[in-house]
Amino acid sequence: MVELAEATGGELWPPAAAAEEIVGLSIDSRTVGPGELFVPLEAERDGHDFIRSALIARATAFFTAKPDDRLDLGPDQHDVPRIRVADTAAALT
């Protein structure tokens, strides 16, 4: 995950998440699965609103362009690895 954070100009949190392995990604919280990175996109709806659903579906990590206090995370999801980026769509490309 360190390489992914560096490639996107993002910040990995928590730093101990560096060892997490990402095997795929999804922009749809309904199709994301274990080992995958969830990428919330902002369009007609804000994908950040679906991070909690993606984590319930067992996403391993997620991108975010919003601070933690603006995310709807469940009580046991605050330590899930994330990469903070300026723009999730730009990071995806």
PDB file of C-alpha atoms in Angstrom:
ATOM      1  CA  MET A   1       0.000   0.000   0.000  1.00  0.00           C
ATOM      2  CA  VAL A   2       2.957   2.313   0.437  1.00  0.00           C
ATOM      3  CA  GLU A   3       3.599   2.180  -3.298  1.00  0.00           C
ATOM      4  CA  LEU A   4      -0.042   2.984  -4.031  1.00  0.00           C
ATOM      5  CA  ALA A   5       0.044   5.965  -1.667  1.00  0.00           C
ATOM      6  CA  GLU A   6       3.241   7.230  -3.262  1.00  0.00           C
ATOM      7  CA  ALA A   7       1.932   6.740  -6.808  1.00  0.00           C
ATOM      8  CA  THR A   8      -1.202   8.744  -6.054  1.00  0.00           C
ATOM      9  CA  GLY A   9       0.466  11.436  -3.970  1.00  0.00           C
ATOM     10  CA  GLY A  10      -1.625  10.253  -1.045  1.00  0.00           C
ATOM     11  CA  GLU A  11      -1.039   9.674   2.628  1.00  0.00           C
ATOM     12  CA  LEU A  12      -1.424   6.167   4.052  1.00  0.00           C
ATOM     13  CA  TRP A  13      -3.213   5.875   7.385  1.00  0.00           C
ATOM     14  CA  PRO A  14      -2.505   4.132   9.657  1.00  0.00           C
ATOM     15  CA  PRO A  15       1.164   3.794   8.742  1.00  0.00           C
ATOM     16  CA  ALA A  16       1.132   0.196   9.993  1.00  0.00           C
ATOM     17  CA  ALA A  17      -1.196  -0.652   7.087  1.00  0.00           C
ATOM     18  CA  ALA A  18       1.784  -0.715   4.738  1.00  0.00           C
ATOM     19  CA  ALA A  19       1.755  -4.514   4.745  1.00  0.00           C
ATOM     20  CA  GLU A  20      -1.859  -4.785   3.569  1.00  0.00           C
ATOM     21  CA  GLU A  21      -2.161  -6.390   0.145  1.00  0.00           C
ATOM     22  CA  ILE A  22      -4.578  -4.999  -2.434  1.00  0.00           C
ATOM     23  CA  VAL A  23      -5.692  -7.502  -5.082  1.00  0.00           C
ATOM     24  CA  GLY A  24      -8.220  -5.362  -6.920  1.00  0.00           C
ATOM     25  CA  LEU A  25     -10.405  -2.308  -6.697  1.00  0.00           C
ATOM     26  CA  SER A  26     -13.984  -1.230  -7.090  1.00  0.00           C
ATOM     27  CA  ILE A  27     -15.858   2.037  -7.437  1.00  0.00           C
ATOM     28  CA  ASP A  28     -19.123   0.306  -6.465  1.00  0.00           C
ATOM     29  CA  SER A  29     -19.732  -0.597  -2.824  1.00  0.00           C
ATOM     30  CA  ARG A  30     -22.127  -3.333  -3.976  1.00  0.00           C
ATOM     31  CA  THR A  31     -19.414  -5.245  -5.821  1.00  0.00           C
ATOM     32  CA  VAL A  32     -16.317  -4.632  -3.679  1.00  0.00           C
ATOM     33  CA  GLY A  33     -14.881  -7.623  -1.869  1.00  0.00           C
ATOM     34  CA  PRO A  34     -12.099  -8.828   0.412  1.00  0.00           C
ATOM     35  CA  GLY A  35      -8.645  -7.690  -0.641  1.00  0.00           C
ATOM     36  CA  GLU A  36     -10.010  -4.821  -2.708  1.00  0.00           C
ATOM     37  CA  LEU A  37      -9.598  -1.070  -2.491  1.00  0.00           C
ATOM     38  CA  PHE A  38     -12.808   0.967  -2.574  1.00  0.00           C
ATOM     39  CA  VAL A  39     -12.557   4.177  -4.594  1.00  0.00           C
ATOM     40  CA  PRO A  40     -15.407   6.587  -3.805  1.00  0.00           C
ATOM     41  CA  LEU A  41     -16.101   8.863  -6.751  1.00  0.00           C
ATOM     42  CA  GLU A  42     -18.003  12.137  -6.605  1.00  0.00           C
ATOM     43  CA  ALA A  43     -20.634  12.463  -9.332  1.00  0.00           C
ATOM     44  CA  GLU A  44     -24.415  12.655  -9.041  1.00  0.00           C
ATOM     45  CA  ARG A  45     -23.908  11.013  -5.665  1.00  0.00           C
ATOM     46  CA  ASP A  46     -20.866  11.212  -3.435  1.00  0.00           C
ATOM     47  CA  GLY A  47     -19.179   7.825  -3.232  1.00  0.00           C
ATOM     48  CA  HIS A  48     -17.839   8.774   0.195  1.00  0.00           C
ATOM     49  CA  ASP A  49     -21.372   8.132   1.460  1.00  0.00           C
ATOM     50  CA  PHE A  50     -20.871   4.444   0.618  1.00  0.00           C
ATOM     51  CA  ILE A  51     -17.550   3.810   2.365  1.00  0.00           C
ATOM     52  CA  ARG A  52     -19.286   2.200   5.333  1.00  0.00           C
ATOM     53  CA  SER A  53     -21.152  -0.179   2.981  1.00  0.00           C
ATOM     54  CA  ALA A  54     -17.898  -1.040   1.198  1.00  0.00           C
ATOM     55  CA  LEU A  55     -16.247  -1.873   4.513  1.00  0.00           C
ATOM     56  CA  ILE A  56     -19.190  -4.029   5.558  1.00  0.00           C
ATOM     57  CA  ALA A  57     -18.649  -5.857   2.239  1.00  0.00           C
ATOM     58  CA  ARG A  58     -15.078  -6.467   3.486  1.00  0.00           C
ATOM     59  CA  ALA A  59     -13.105  -3.970   1.398  1.00  0.00           C
ATOM     60  CA  THR A  60      -9.516  -4.025   2.655  1.00  0.00           C
ATOM     61  CA  ALA A  61      -8.908  -0.281   2.300  1.00  0.00           C
ATOM     62  CA  PHE A  62     -10.276   2.842   0.676  1.00  0.00           C
ATOM     63  CA  PHE A  63      -9.298   6.145  -0.895  1.00  0.00           C
ATOM     64  CA  THR A  64     -10.732   9.292   0.632  1.00  0.00           C
ATOM     65  CA  ALA A  65     -10.612  12.957  -0.230  1.00  0.00           C
ATOM     66  CA  LYS A  66     -12.473  13.897   2.941  1.00  0.00           C
ATOM     67  CA  PRO A  67     -11.271  14.143   6.540  1.00  0.00           C
ATOM     68  CA  ASP A  68     -12.250  11.339   8.904  1.00  0.00           C
ATOM     69  CA  ASP A  69     -14.719  13.512  10.799  1.00  0.00           C
ATOM     70  CA  ARG A  70     -16.766  13.848   7.579  1.00  0.00           C
ATOM     71  CA  LEU A  71     -16.932  10.091   6.926  1.00  0.00           C
ATOM     72  CA  ASP A  72     -19.736   7.845   8.137  1.00  0.00           C
ATOM     73  CA  LEU A  73     -17.651   4.987   9.519  1.00  0.00           C
ATOM     74  CA  GLY A  74     -18.977   2.330  11.845  1.00  0.00           C
ATOM     75  CA  PRO A  75     -17.624   2.130  15.395  1.00  0.00           C
ATOM     76  CA  ASP A  76     -15.227  -0.696  14.519  1.00  0.00           C
ATOM     77  CA  GLN A  77     -14.105   0.754  11.163  1.00  0.00           C
ATOM     78  CA  HIS A  78     -11.985   3.719  12.239  1.00  0.00           C
ATOM     79  CA  ASP A  79      -8.729   1.765  11.967  1.00  0.00           C
ATOM     80  CA  VAL A  80      -9.386   0.428   8.461  1.00  0.00           C
ATOM     81  CA  PRO A  81      -6.509   1.421   6.152  1.00  0.00           C
ATOM     82  CA  ARG A  82      -7.112   4.409   3.921  1.00  0.00           C
ATOM     83  CA  ILE A  83      -5.168   6.554   1.535  1.00  0.00           C
ATOM     84  CA  ARG A  84      -5.998  10.221   1.771  1.00  0.00           C
ATOM     85  CA  VAL A  85      -5.779  11.884  -1.634  1.00  0.00           C
ATOM     86  CA  ALA A  86      -6.716  15.298  -3.005  1.00  0.00           C
ATOM     87  CA  ASP A  87      -9.057  13.835  -5.638  1.00  0.00           C
ATOM     88  CA  THR A  88     -10.221  10.206  -5.717  1.00  0.00           C
ATOM     89  CA  ALA A  89     -10.952  10.230  -9.476  1.00  0.00           C
ATOM     90  CA  ALA A  90      -7.476  11.550 -10.244  1.00  0.00           C
ATOM     91  CA  ALA A  91      -5.947   8.953  -7.919  1.00  0.00           C
ATOM     92  CA  LEU A  92      -7.886   6.216  -9.699  1.00  0.00           C
ATOM     93  CA  THR A  93      -6.399   7.154 -13.047  1.00  0.00           C
TER      94      THR A  93
END
